[in-house]
Coordinates of C-alpha atoms in Angstrom, one line a residue:
M1 CA 149.2 -100.9 89.9
N2 CA 152.8 -100.5 90.2
T3 CA 154.5 -97.4 91.9
R4 CA 155.9 -95.2 89.6
K5 CA 159.6 -95.3 89.5
K6 CA 159.9 -91.7 88.0
Q7 CA 160.9 -88.4 89.8
V8 CA 157.6 -87.0 91.1
L9 CA 157.3 -82.7 91.3
I10 CA 155.2 -81.2 93.6
T11 CA 154.6 -77.7 93.5
L12 CA 152.5 -75.0 95.8
I13 CA 151.3 -71.8 94.4
G14 CA 149.9 -69.1 96.3
T15 CA 150.1 -65.3 97.0
D16 CA 152.7 -64.1 99.6
G17 CA 151.9 -64.8 103.4
S18 CA 149.8 -68.1 102.4
G19 CA 152.0 -70.5 103.9
K20 CA 153.6 -72.3 101.0
T21 CA 157.3 -72.5 102.2
S22 CA 156.4 -73.4 105.8
T23 CA 154.1 -76.0 104.4
L24 CA 156.9 -77.4 102.1
N25 CA 159.3 -77.3 105.0
A26 CA 157.1 -79.5 107.2
L27 CA 156.5 -81.8 104.5
S28 CA 160.0 -82.1 103.7
S29 CA 161.1 -83.0 107.2
M30 CA 157.9 -85.5 106.6
L31 CA 160.0 -87.2 103.9
E32 CA 163.4 -87.1 105.7
T33 CA 162.2 -90.3 107.6
S34 CA 160.2 -91.9 104.7
Q35 CA 161.2 -94.0 102.0
Y36 CA 161.5 -91.4 99.5
T37 CA 164.7 -89.4 98.6
S38 CA 163.6 -85.9 98.3
S39 CA 164.9 -82.4 97.8
Q40 CA 163.2 -79.1 98.3
L41 CA 164.2 -75.8 96.2
W42 CA 163.1 -72.6 94.8
C43 CA 162.0 -73.0 91.5
G44 CA 161.1 -69.2 90.6
A45 CA 162.8 -66.9 88.2
E46 CA 166.0 -65.1 88.8
S47 CA 166.9 -62.1 86.7
Y48 CA 169.9 -63.1 84.5
L49 CA 169.6 -62.0 81.0
M50 CA 166.5 -60.1 82.1
R51 CA 168.7 -58.0 84.7
P52 CA 169.8 -55.4 82.5
I53 CA 166.6 -55.2 80.6
R54 CA 164.5 -54.8 83.6
A55 CA 167.2 -52.1 84.7
V56 CA 166.5 -49.9 82.0
L57 CA 162.5 -50.4 82.2
S58 CA 162.7 -49.1 85.8
L59 CA 164.2 -46.1 85.0
A60 CA 161.1 -45.4 82.6
R61 CA 158.6 -45.8 85.6
R62 CA 157.8 -42.8 87.5
N63 CA 156.7 -44.8 91.1
A64 CA 157.3 -48.1 92.5
A65 CA 155.3 -49.3 95.4
V66 CA 157.3 -49.6 98.4
P67 CA 155.8 -51.5 101.6
G68 CA 154.7 -49.0 104.3
K69 CA 155.8 -46.1 102.4
G70 CA 152.3 -45.3 100.9
N71 CA 153.6 -43.5 98.0
T72 CA 151.7 -45.7 95.6
T73 CA 149.6 -48.2 95.5
Y74 CA 151.1 -51.6 93.5
E75 CA 148.0 -51.7 91.3
S76 CA 149.2 -48.3 90.0
E77 CA 152.5 -49.5 89.7
V78 CA 151.1 -52.5 87.5
F79 CA 149.1 -50.4 85.5
E80 CA 152.2 -48.4 84.8
K81 CA 154.1 -51.2 83.6
Q82 CA 150.9 -52.1 81.2
E83 CA 151.1 -48.4 79.9
L84 CA 154.8 -49.0 79.1
G85 CA 154.2 -52.5 77.6
R86 CA 151.4 -51.1 75.3
K87 CA 153.4 -48.2 74.3
F88 CA 156.3 -50.6 73.4
G89 CA 154.4 -53.2 72.1
I90 CA 156.2 -54.2 69.2
F91 CA 158.9 -55.5 71.4
T92 CA 156.5 -57.5 73.6
R93 CA 157.1 -61.0 71.9
L94 CA 160.8 -60.3 72.4
Y95 CA 160.3 -59.6 76.1
V96 CA 158.5 -62.6 76.5
W97 CA 161.1 -65.0 74.6
L98 CA 163.6 -63.8 76.8
V99 CA 161.8 -64.2 79.8
L100 CA 161.2 -68.0 78.8
L101 CA 164.6 -68.3 77.5
D102 CA 166.3 -67.0 81.2
Y103 CA 164.0 -69.1 83.0
G104 CA 164.2 -72.2 80.7
M105 CA 168.1 -72.3 81.4
Q106 CA 167.3 -72.0 85.2
Y107 CA 164.9 -74.8 85.4
Q108 CA 166.9 -76.9 83.1
W109 CA 169.8 -76.5 85.5
R110 CA 167.7 -77.6 88.6
M111 CA 166.3 -80.3 87.2
W112 CA 169.6 -81.8 86.1
R113 CA 171.3 -81.0 89.5
Y114 CA 168.5 -82.5 91.4
R115 CA 167.7 -85.5 89.0
N116 CA 168.7 -88.2 91.2
S117 CA 165.9 -86.9 94.0
Q118 CA 162.5 -89.1 93.8
V119 CA 160.4 -86.1 94.9
L120 CA 161.3 -82.7 94.1
L121 CA 159.5 -80.3 96.3
L122 CA 159.1 -76.8 94.4
D123 CA 158.6 -73.5 95.9
R124 CA 157.4 -71.6 93.2
Y125 CA 157.4 -72.8 89.5
F126 CA 156.6 -71.7 85.9
F127 CA 153.0 -71.1 86.7
D128 CA 154.5 -67.8 89.0
V129 CA 157.0 -66.8 85.5
A130 CA 153.3 -66.8 83.6
V131 CA 151.4 -64.9 86.6
N132 CA 154.3 -62.2 86.7
L133 CA 154.2 -61.9 82.7
A134 CA 150.4 -61.4 82.9
L135 CA 150.6 -58.5 85.4
T136 CA 153.2 -56.8 83.4
L137 CA 151.5 -57.1 80.0
G138 CA 148.0 -56.7 81.0
W139 CA 146.8 -60.2 80.2
S140 CA 143.2 -61.3 81.2
T141 CA 142.9 -64.9 83.0
S142 CA 141.9 -66.4 79.7
Q143 CA 145.1 -64.8 78.1
L144 CA 147.2 -66.4 81.2
I145 CA 145.7 -69.9 80.5
G146 CA 146.2 -69.6 76.7
F147 CA 150.1 -68.9 77.3
I148 CA 150.4 -71.5 79.6
Q149 CA 148.6 -74.0 77.4
V150 CA 151.0 -73.3 74.6
H151 CA 154.2 -73.0 76.7
S152 CA 153.7 -75.4 79.3
G153 CA 155.3 -78.2 77.3
R154 CA 158.7 -76.4 78.0
F155 CA 158.5 -77.8 81.5
R156 CA 157.5 -80.8 83.5
L157 CA 154.0 -80.5 84.7
P158 CA 154.1 -81.4 88.2
D159 CA 152.4 -84.4 89.5
L160 CA 151.2 -83.0 92.5
R161 CA 149.8 -79.4 92.2
C162 CA 148.6 -77.4 95.1
F163 CA 147.0 -74.0 95.6
V164 CA 147.6 -72.7 99.3
Y165 CA 144.7 -70.3 99.5
V166 CA 144.5 -67.7 102.3
P167 CA 142.4 -64.5 102.2
P168 CA 144.3 -60.9 101.3
T169 CA 143.4 -59.6 104.8
I170 CA 145.3 -62.7 106.5
S171 CA 148.5 -62.5 104.2
M172 CA 148.5 -58.7 105.1
A173 CA 148.5 -59.8 108.9
R174 CA 151.3 -62.2 108.4
K175 CA 153.7 -60.4 106.4
D176 CA 155.0 -56.7 106.7
D177 CA 156.7 -56.6 103.2
I178 CA 153.9 -56.8 100.9
P179 CA 153.2 -53.6 99.3
D180 CA 149.6 -53.3 100.1
I181 CA 146.4 -55.6 99.7
S182 CA 146.1 -54.8 95.8
Y183 CA 149.4 -56.5 95.3
L184 CA 147.4 -59.7 96.7
E185 CA 144.0 -59.1 95.1
L186 CA 145.7 -58.9 91.6
R187 CA 147.7 -62.2 91.8
L188 CA 145.2 -64.2 93.3
K189 CA 142.5 -64.3 90.7
Y190 CA 145.2 -65.4 88.3
Y191 CA 146.3 -68.2 90.8
Q192 CA 142.4 -69.0 91.0
S193 CA 142.3 -69.3 87.5
I194 CA 145.3 -71.6 87.3
S195 CA 144.0 -73.7 90.2
N196 CA 140.7 -74.4 88.3
H197 CA 142.2 -75.1 85.2
Y198 CA 144.6 -77.3 86.0
T199 CA 143.5 -79.5 88.7
F200 CA 145.6 -78.0 91.6
Y201 CA 144.6 -79.4 95.2
V202 CA 143.2 -76.8 97.3
V203 CA 145.0 -76.5 100.9
D204 CA 143.6 -74.2 103.4
G205 CA 146.4 -71.9 104.5
Q206 CA 144.7 -71.0 107.5
G207 CA 144.8 -74.5 108.7
S208 CA 147.9 -76.2 110.6
V209 CA 150.8 -76.3 108.9
N210 CA 151.3 -79.9 110.1
D211 CA 148.2 -81.0 109.1
N212 CA 148.3 -79.3 105.7
A213 CA 151.7 -81.5 105.5
A214 CA 150.6 -84.4 106.5
D215 CA 147.4 -84.4 104.1
L216 CA 150.0 -83.6 101.2
Y217 CA 152.1 -86.7 102.1
R218 CA 148.9 -88.7 101.8
K219 CA 148.2 -87.1 98.4
L220 CA 152.0 -87.7 97.4
Q221 CA 151.3 -91.8 98.0
Q222 CA 148.6 -91.5 96.1
V223 CA 150.3 -90.0 93.2
M224 CA 152.9 -92.5 93.4
Q225 CA 150.2 -95.0 92.7
T226 CA 148.7 -93.1 89.7
C227 CA 148.9 -93.5 86.1
Q228 CA 149.4 -90.5 83.6
V229 CA 147.4 -90.9 80.4
H230 CA 148.8 -88.4 77.7
Y231 CA 146.1 -88.3 75.0
V232 CA 147.2 -86.7 71.4
H233 CA 144.7 -85.4 69.0
S234 CA 145.9 -83.3 65.9
N235 CA 142.3 -81.7 65.7
N236 CA 140.7 -80.0 62.7
E237 CA 139.2 -76.7 62.8
D238 CA 135.9 -77.8 62.9
V239 CA 134.8 -79.7 66.3
G240 CA 133.4 -83.1 65.4
G241 CA 132.5 -86.1 67.2
A242 CA 136.0 -87.3 67.6
D243 CA 136.7 -84.3 69.8
Y244 CA 133.9 -84.6 72.1
C245 CA 134.3 -88.3 72.6
S246 CA 138.3 -87.9 73.4
F247 CA 137.0 -85.2 75.8
R248 CA 134.4 -87.3 77.6
M249 CA 137.2 -89.9 77.9
A250 CA 140.0 -87.9 79.0
Q251 CA 137.6 -86.2 81.5
A252 CA 136.5 -89.3 83.0
V253 CA 140.1 -90.7 83.5
N254 CA 141.0 -87.6 85.2
D255 CA 138.3 -88.1 87.5
S256 CA 139.2 -91.5 88.5
E257 CA 141.1 -92.5 91.4
T258 CA 144.5 -94.1 90.1
Y259 CA 144.6 -91.9 87.0
S260 CA 145.3 -88.8 85.7
S261 CA 145.4 -87.2 82.1
V262 CA 146.6 -84.4 80.0
V263 CA 145.7 -83.7 76.3
S264 CA 147.9 -82.5 73.5
L265 CA 146.2 -80.7 71.0
R266 CA 147.1 -79.0 67.3
L267 CA 144.7 -76.4 67.3
R268 CA 143.0 -74.1 69.7
T269 CA 139.0 -74.5 69.0
D270 CA 136.0 -74.5 71.0
I271 CA 136.8 -77.9 72.5
V272 CA 139.6 -76.5 74.6
Q273 CA 137.5 -74.7 77.0
Q274 CA 135.4 -77.7 77.5
Y275 CA 138.8 -79.2 78.8
Q276 CA 139.7 -76.1 80.9
D277 CA 136.2 -76.2 82.3
A278 CA 136.7 -79.9 83.2
G279 CA 140.2 -79.2 84.8
V280 CA 142.1 -81.5 82.1
P281 CA 145.6 -79.8 81.4
V282 CA 146.2 -78.8 77.7
H283 CA 149.4 -78.6 75.7
L284 CA 149.0 -76.6 72.5
G285 CA 151.4 -77.2 69.9
S286 CA 152.3 -76.6 66.5
F287 CA 152.6 -80.5 64.9
C288 CA 151.4 -81.5 62.1
R289 CA 148.4 -83.7 60.5
P290 CA 149.3 -85.8 57.6
Q291 CA 146.4 -85.4 55.0
L292 CA 146.6 -86.6 51.5
S293 CA 143.5 -83.9 50.8
R294 CA 145.4 -80.9 51.4
G295 CA 147.2 -80.6 48.3
L296 CA 150.7 -81.2 46.6
F297 CA 152.5 -78.8 49.1
P298 CA 151.9 -80.5 52.4
I299 CA 152.3 -83.9 50.8
L300 CA 155.9 -82.8 49.4
S301 CA 156.6 -81.1 52.7
L302 CA 155.5 -84.0 55.0
P303 CA 159.1 -85.6 55.5
F304 CA 160.2 -82.0 57.3
R305 CA 157.3 -81.1 59.1
G306 CA 157.0 -84.8 60.2
V307 CA 160.5 -85.0 61.4
H308 CA 159.6 -81.8 63.3
T309 CA 156.4 -83.6 64.8
I310 CA 158.5 -86.3 66.0
W311 CA 161.0 -84.1 67.6
Y312 CA 158.5 -82.0 69.3
F313 CA 156.8 -85.0 70.9
W314 CA 160.0 -87.0 71.7
R315 CA 161.1 -84.0 73.8
L316 CA 157.5 -83.4 75.2
F317 CA 157.1 -87.1 76.4
R318 CA 160.9 -86.9 77.6
R319 CA 160.0 -84.2 80.0
Q320 CA 156.3 -84.8 80.8
Q321 CA 157.1 -88.6 81.2
P322 CA 153.5 -90.0 80.7
D323 CA 152.9 -93.7 81.7
I324 CA 150.8 -94.1 78.4
V325 CA 150.4 -92.4 75.5
H326 CA 146.9 -92.5 73.7
L327 CA 146.1 -91.4 70.0
N328 CA 143.1 -90.1 69.3
D329 CA 143.0 -90.3 65.6
L330 CA 144.4 -93.0 62.9
Y331 CA 146.7 -90.4 61.3
D332 CA 148.0 -89.5 64.7
F333 CA 151.4 -91.9 63.7
L334 CA 154.0 -89.2 64.3
P335 CA 153.5 -89.1 68.1
G336 CA 153.2 -92.6 68.1
I337 CA 156.9 -92.7 66.7
A338 CA 157.8 -90.3 69.2
A339 CA 156.3 -92.1 72.1
R340 CA 158.0 -95.3 71.0
I341 CA 161.5 -94.0 70.7
A342 CA 160.8 -92.5 74.1
G343 CA 160.1 -96.3 75.3
I344 CA 156.2 -95.3 76.4
P345 CA 153.3 -97.7 75.9
V346 CA 151.1 -96.4 73.2
V347 CA 147.2 -97.2 73.1
Y348 CA 145.9 -96.2 69.5
H349 CA 142.2 -95.1 69.2
I350 CA 140.7 -96.1 65.8
R351 CA 137.8 -93.9 64.4
M352 CA 137.7 -94.1 60.9
I353 CA 137.3 -96.9 58.1
R354 CA 139.3 -96.4 54.9
T355 CA 138.2 -98.1 51.9
N356 CA 141.5 -98.3 50.3
A357 CA 143.1 -101.6 50.3
L358 CA 147.0 -100.2 50.3
E359 CA 146.0 -97.5 52.7
I360 CA 144.5 -100.2 55.0
A361 CA 147.4 -102.1 54.7
I362 CA 149.7 -99.3 55.8
L363 CA 147.9 -97.9 58.6
S364 CA 147.1 -101.5 60.0
L365 CA 151.1 -101.9 59.9
L366 CA 151.8 -98.7 61.5
V367 CA 149.1 -99.4 64.5
R368 CA 150.4 -102.7 64.9
Y369 CA 154.2 -101.7 65.2
L370 CA 153.4 -98.6 67.3
S371 CA 151.0 -99.5 69.6
A372 CA 150.3 -102.4 72.6
M373 CA 146.6 -102.1 71.8
S374 CA 144.1 -100.7 70.1
F375 CA 140.5 -99.4 70.4
S376 CA 138.6 -99.8 67.6
V377 CA 134.9 -97.9 68.2
S378 CA 132.9 -100.9 66.7
E379 CA 133.6 -104.3 65.3
A380 CA 133.4 -103.2 61.8
V381 CA 136.4 -100.9 62.5
R382 CA 138.8 -103.6 64.0
E383 CA 137.6 -105.9 61.0
T384 CA 138.8 -103.5 58.6
Y385 CA 142.5 -103.4 59.8
F386 CA 142.8 -106.8 61.9
S387 CA 140.7 -109.4 59.9
Q388 CA 144.1 -111.1 59.1
S389 CA 147.1 -111.6 61.5
S390 CA 150.7 -111.8 60.6
V391 CA 153.2 -114.1 62.5
A392 CA 155.9 -111.3 61.3
R393 CA 154.2 -108.8 63.1
P394 CA 154.6 -108.1 66.9
V395 CA 152.0 -108.9 69.3
H396 CA 149.1 -106.3 69.3
L397 CA 145.8 -106.4 71.1
P398 CA 142.9 -105.3 69.0
L399 CA 140.2 -104.5 71.1
V400 CA 136.5 -103.1 70.5
V401 CA 135.7 -100.0 72.6
H402 CA 132.5 -97.8 72.1
D403 CA 132.4 -94.3 72.6
W404 CA 129.7 -93.4 75.2
A405 CA 127.1 -90.4 74.6
D406 CA 126.9 -87.2 75.9
P407 CA 125.2 -87.3 79.4
T408 CA 122.5 -85.0 78.8
L409 CA 121.4 -87.4 75.9
I410 CA 121.1 -90.1 78.3
D411 CA 119.1 -88.4 81.1
L412 CA 116.0 -87.1 79.3
T413 CA 114.4 -85.5 82.4
E414 CA 115.0 -81.9 80.8
T415 CA 112.2 -81.0 78.8
S416 CA 113.1 -78.3 75.4
E417 CA 110.7 -76.5 73.7
R418 CA 109.4 -77.7 69.8
P419 CA 111.6 -75.9 67.5
D420 CA 109.7 -73.2 65.7
E421 CA 110.6 -74.5 62.0
F422 CA 108.6 -77.9 63.3
A423 CA 105.5 -75.9 64.2
P424 CA 103.7 -76.3 60.6
Y425 CA 104.1 -80.3 60.7
E426 CA 102.4 -83.5 62.3
I427 CA 105.8 -85.6 61.5
V428 CA 109.3 -84.6 61.2
V429 CA 111.9 -86.1 59.6
V430 CA 115.5 -84.9 59.8
M431 CA 119.0 -85.6 58.3
I432 CA 121.9 -84.4 60.3
G433 CA 125.3 -84.2 59.1
R434 CA 127.9 -81.9 57.3
I435 CA 127.1 -81.5 53.6
E436 CA 129.5 -83.8 51.8
W437 CA 129.3 -86.9 49.5
W438 CA 129.8 -89.6 51.7
K439 CA 127.3 -88.7 54.1
G440 CA 124.8 -89.2 51.3
Q441 CA 122.5 -86.2 51.1
H442 CA 121.7 -87.0 47.6
V443 CA 120.5 -90.2 48.7
F444 CA 117.9 -88.9 51.0
L445 CA 116.7 -86.2 48.7
E446 CA 116.2 -88.5 46.0
A447 CA 114.0 -90.6 48.5
V448 CA 112.3 -87.7 49.5
R449 CA 111.6 -86.8 45.8
G450 CA 109.6 -89.7 45.5
I451 CA 107.0 -89.5 48.2
K452 CA 106.8 -85.8 49.4
E453 CA 103.6 -85.0 47.3
R454 CA 101.9 -87.9 49.1
Y455 CA 103.1 -86.7 52.6
T456 CA 101.9 -83.0 52.9
S457 CA 101.6 -83.0 56.8
V458 CA 105.6 -84.2 56.9
G459 CA 108.2 -81.8 57.3
F460 CA 111.7 -82.9 55.8
F461 CA 114.5 -81.1 57.2
L462 CA 118.6 -81.1 56.5
I463 CA 120.8 -79.8 59.3
G464 CA 124.6 -79.5 58.9
G465 CA 127.3 -77.0 57.8
T466 CA 129.2 -77.4 54.4
V467 CA 132.9 -78.3 53.7
S468 CA 135.7 -76.0 52.4
G469 CA 136.9 -77.4 48.9
K470 CA 136.2 -76.9 45.5
G471 CA 134.7 -80.3 44.7
K472 CA 132.9 -80.2 48.3
Q473 CA 131.8 -76.9 47.8
A474 CA 129.9 -77.8 44.5
Y475 CA 128.3 -80.7 45.8
A476 CA 126.9 -78.7 48.7
E477 CA 125.4 -76.1 46.7
K478 CA 124.2 -78.8 44.5
M479 CA 122.5 -80.5 47.3
L480 CA 120.9 -77.2 48.7
A481 CA 119.4 -76.4 45.6
I482 CA 117.8 -79.6 45.1
A483 CA 116.3 -79.3 48.6
E484 CA 115.1 -76.0 48.0
E485 CA 113.3 -77.5 45.0
L486 CA 111.6 -80.0 47.0
G487 CA 111.0 -78.1 49.5
V488 CA 113.1 -79.7 52.0
H489 CA 114.1 -77.1 54.8
Y490 CA 117.8 -76.5 55.2
L491 CA 118.8 -75.5 58.8
G492 CA 122.5 -75.2 58.7
I493 CA 124.5 -75.5 61.5
R494 CA 122.6 -75.9 65.0
K495 CA 123.8 -75.9 68.3
D496 CA 120.5 -77.4 69.9
I497 CA 120.7 -80.6 68.1
S498 CA 119.4 -82.5 71.2
A499 CA 116.2 -80.3 71.1
I500 CA 115.8 -80.9 67.5
L501 CA 116.2 -84.5 67.7
A502 CA 114.2 -84.7 71.1
H503 CA 110.9 -83.4 68.5
T504 CA 111.9 -85.5 65.7
D505 CA 109.8 -88.6 64.7
I506 CA 112.3 -89.9 62.0
S507 CA 116.1 -89.6 61.8
V508 CA 117.8 -90.7 58.7
H509 CA 121.5 -91.8 58.2
A510 CA 122.3 -92.0 54.7
S511 CA 126.3 -92.4 54.8
V512 CA 127.4 -94.3 51.3
T513 CA 130.6 -95.3 52.6
P514 CA 130.8 -97.4 56.1
D515 CA 130.7 -95.1 58.8
P516 CA 132.4 -96.5 62.1
F517 CA 130.4 -95.8 65.0
P518 CA 128.3 -92.5 63.6
G519 CA 127.5 -90.1 66.6
V520 CA 124.2 -88.9 64.7
V521 CA 122.6 -92.5 64.7
L522 CA 124.0 -93.0 68.6
E523 CA 122.3 -89.5 69.3
S524 CA 118.9 -90.3 67.4
L525 CA 118.6 -93.6 69.3
L526 CA 118.7 -91.9 72.7
S527 CA 116.8 -89.2 71.9
K528 CA 113.9 -91.8 71.0
S529 CA 113.9 -90.7 67.5
A530 CA 112.5 -93.7 65.1
T531 CA 116.0 -94.1 63.4
I532 CA 117.1 -95.2 59.7
G533 CA 120.4 -95.9 59.0
A534 CA 122.6 -97.5 56.2
A535 CA 123.8 -100.8 56.9
A536 CA 127.7 -100.4 57.0
G537 CA 130.6 -100.2 59.4
G538 CA 129.1 -99.6 62.9
V539 CA 125.4 -99.1 62.2
N540 CA 124.7 -102.9 62.3
E541 CA 126.1 -102.8 65.8
M542 CA 123.7 -100.1 66.8
I543 CA 120.3 -100.8 65.0
R544 CA 119.2 -104.5 64.9
N545 CA 117.0 -104.4 61.9
E546 CA 113.2 -104.0 62.4
I547 CA 113.7 -104.6 66.1
D548 CA 115.6 -101.0 67.3
G549 CA 115.1 -99.3 63.8
L550 CA 115.3 -99.9 59.8
T551 CA 118.7 -100.6 57.9
Y552 CA 118.9 -100.6 54.1
T553 CA 121.8 -101.3 51.8
P554 CA 123.8 -97.8 51.5
G555 CA 123.1 -95.9 48.5
D556 CA 120.0 -97.6 47.7
V557 CA 117.4 -94.7 47.1
S558 CA 114.3 -97.2 46.5
A559 CA 115.3 -99.4 49.7
L560 CA 115.4 -95.8 51.6
T561 CA 111.9 -94.5 50.3
T562 CA 110.6 -98.0 51.3
C563 CA 111.8 -97.4 54.8
L564 CA 110.2 -94.1 55.2
E565 CA 107.1 -95.0 53.8
K566 CA 106.6 -97.8 56.2
L567 CA 107.4 -95.6 59.0
L568 CA 105.5 -92.6 58.0
D569 CA 102.7 -95.1 57.5
H570 CA 102.3 -96.6 60.9
Q571 CA 102.8 -94.7 64.2
P572 CA 102.9 -97.8 66.4
T573 CA 106.0 -98.9 64.4
R574 CA 107.7 -95.6 64.8
L575 CA 107.2 -95.8 68.6
R576 CA 108.3 -99.3 69.3
Y577 CA 111.4 -98.8 67.2
A578 CA 112.0 -95.6 69.5
L579 CA 111.6 -97.3 72.5
S580 CA 113.5 -100.4 71.8
G581 CA 116.1 -98.6 70.2
R582 CA 117.0 -96.6 73.1
R583 CA 117.0 -99.4 75.4
H584 CA 119.5 -101.5 73.3
I585 CA 121.6 -98.4 72.6
L586 CA 121.8 -98.0 76.4
E587 CA 123.2 -101.1 77.1
V588 CA 125.8 -100.9 74.2
V589 CA 127.2 -97.3 75.4
D590 CA 127.0 -97.7 79.2
K591 CA 129.4 -95.1 80.4
E592 CA 130.5 -97.3 83.5
T593 CA 131.2 -100.6 81.6
I594 CA 133.1 -99.2 78.9
L595 CA 135.3 -96.9 81.2
G596 CA 135.8 -99.9 83.2
D597 CA 137.2 -101.7 80.5
I598 CA 139.5 -98.7 79.3
L599 CA 140.9 -98.3 82.5
A600 CA 141.4 -102.4 82.7
H601 CA 143.1 -102.2 79.7
Y602 CA 145.4 -99.3 80.6
S603 CA 146.5 -101.2 83.7
T604 CA 147.7 -104.0 81.2
C605 CA 150.1 -101.6 79.8
W606 CA 151.4 -99.7 82.8
K607 CA 153.7 -102.2 84.4

C-alpha cells in the first residue's frame, strides 16, 4: 500500500466543554514536529448572509437563555424557535438553502486558503451546521441523518472523524458560558446519532488531553495508509439481491483495517437503514439510471440527464477524493465516465446477463474503456462480455468474484418455526421470485399441472411480488389465475424467506433466460433445500447436476416435470442433494476467500 498523497481532513465533534479544541491544539503541536504539514482552523458557520435574517427572527422570540441569568431554559428557547419555524413553515426550504449557501461559501474559501496543507484539523464542521438546523427546525435524529445524506456530498467527508464524549455534568463543571444542561443534552443526542452512522472514532473527553492527541496521531498514521472505496449504485425502488450484495461488500470493506467505504445511492430505500446501522456513510443524490424500459421520454431526455449525472459525480469525486470508484451495476456507466475524467481508478461489478448482441457489444466496450478491472459474479457473466478480446481496446482485467450470502443463512444454529401455510403438507415445493416472464413461473406451473393430482400430500407454493408495467402486470395476473386454478398457493412478498426455505423440501428455479448468479439458488442450497435449477448462467457453477441438485434445460416443462418427480418419489435423494449442495455452495461463496480476493484486487488499482 502507498501512503496517500492527498490532503487529509480531521474533524472533532462534541458538546461544549468536551475538550475538542484542547485536543486539537495538542495534536497540532505534535504535527509541528512530524513529517506532515498541517493547519488548524475553526470550520463552523459564521453568519454573513444569514445575519439580517437571524436578527429579524430574534425579534420575534420572547426570551433567550442567558448563562447564569436563569431567565429561561435553553430547551424552552429551542421550543420557541421550533414553534416559529412551524408558523412560517412555508419558508423552511428557503431558510435551509440560505444556511447551506452561507456555509458553503465559507467552506470553499477555507478549503482553498489551506489547500497546500497535508493535514487539516477542523474544529467544528458541516455536522455542527446540520445539528444547529435540527435544533432550530425540530428534526428527529433520523431526519438529521437524512439531511446529512442528501447534502454531505457538498462537503468533503473528513478522513478521520472523531466524537469527543463527556457527560453533560462534566461539561457544565468545565465551562461557565453554557446556558444550562438542557443545551448539552439536546445537542448530545444528535452528536451520538451522527457518530453511530458515520463511523466516528469515540474519544474519552475525560481522559488526558495529551494521551488523546497521541491516540489521534496514531489514527492519523493509519488513515494515511487507508484506501477509500466509493461505491455507486443507481438503485431502484424495490430492494433486490444487488442491493444486499453491495451492502455486505461495503460493510466488510469498511470493517477491514486498511480500507474504508462510502456509498452513493440514487433513492432512499430500506437498504439505506442497513448502511446507517453498519456505519457506512451514504450520499443520496439525484442522478439518473439509463433504462430503455422506462418509455420514450426518459430515452429522449437521457443526454440532458446524463450530462447532469456526469457533472454531479465529477464534482462529488473531486470533492471527496476517493482512491477507487466501484460501480455496482452494469448501467452505472455515467458515474464511471465522471470517475475516468477525474482520474480515479474504476472497478466495474457486473451482475446481469444481456442477450441482445448489440447491447452486449456496447456494454462490453464501456466496461473495458471505463474500468481497470471488472468483477463478474459468475464465469457465465464474464464469458458473455469478455469472450473475445481486441488489441484495439485498452488493458482490462475481467475477473470472476462471486457474491457471498447473508451470514444468517450460513449459520443454521438458529431454529425457526414451520410456516403455518406449510402445516397441511408432508412435502413442500416452492418457487421464489418476482412474478415476471423471465423468471419462468409459467414453466413451473405447467410442470405442476402435469403431476399435482398424483401428489396430494405435496404443497406447491409461489412466493414473490408483482412488477409494475402493463405487460408485466398482465403476465402476473395470468400466472396467479393459473395458480389458483391448480391449487398452487400464492404467498406474495414475504420477509421470512430464510424460515420458509428452512422448512422447504424442494426449491425450484425456473428462469427462461440466463440468470447471472441467482440469489434464490444460493439461499436454497444454504438452507438445505433440495434444489432444481435452470441450467444457464451462473446456475451451472452453483449446482453440479445429480451431485448437489438437479438442472434442466431452461423453459423445458417436460424436463422440469421429470426433475420434480425424481425428488418427490425418493426422499434419500432429496436429503443427499440437500447436504451435498450446502457443502459445495459454502466452498463457492466463502466470505473470507472472496473478501481477501476483492481487497487484493483493489490493491493493484491503488498505486
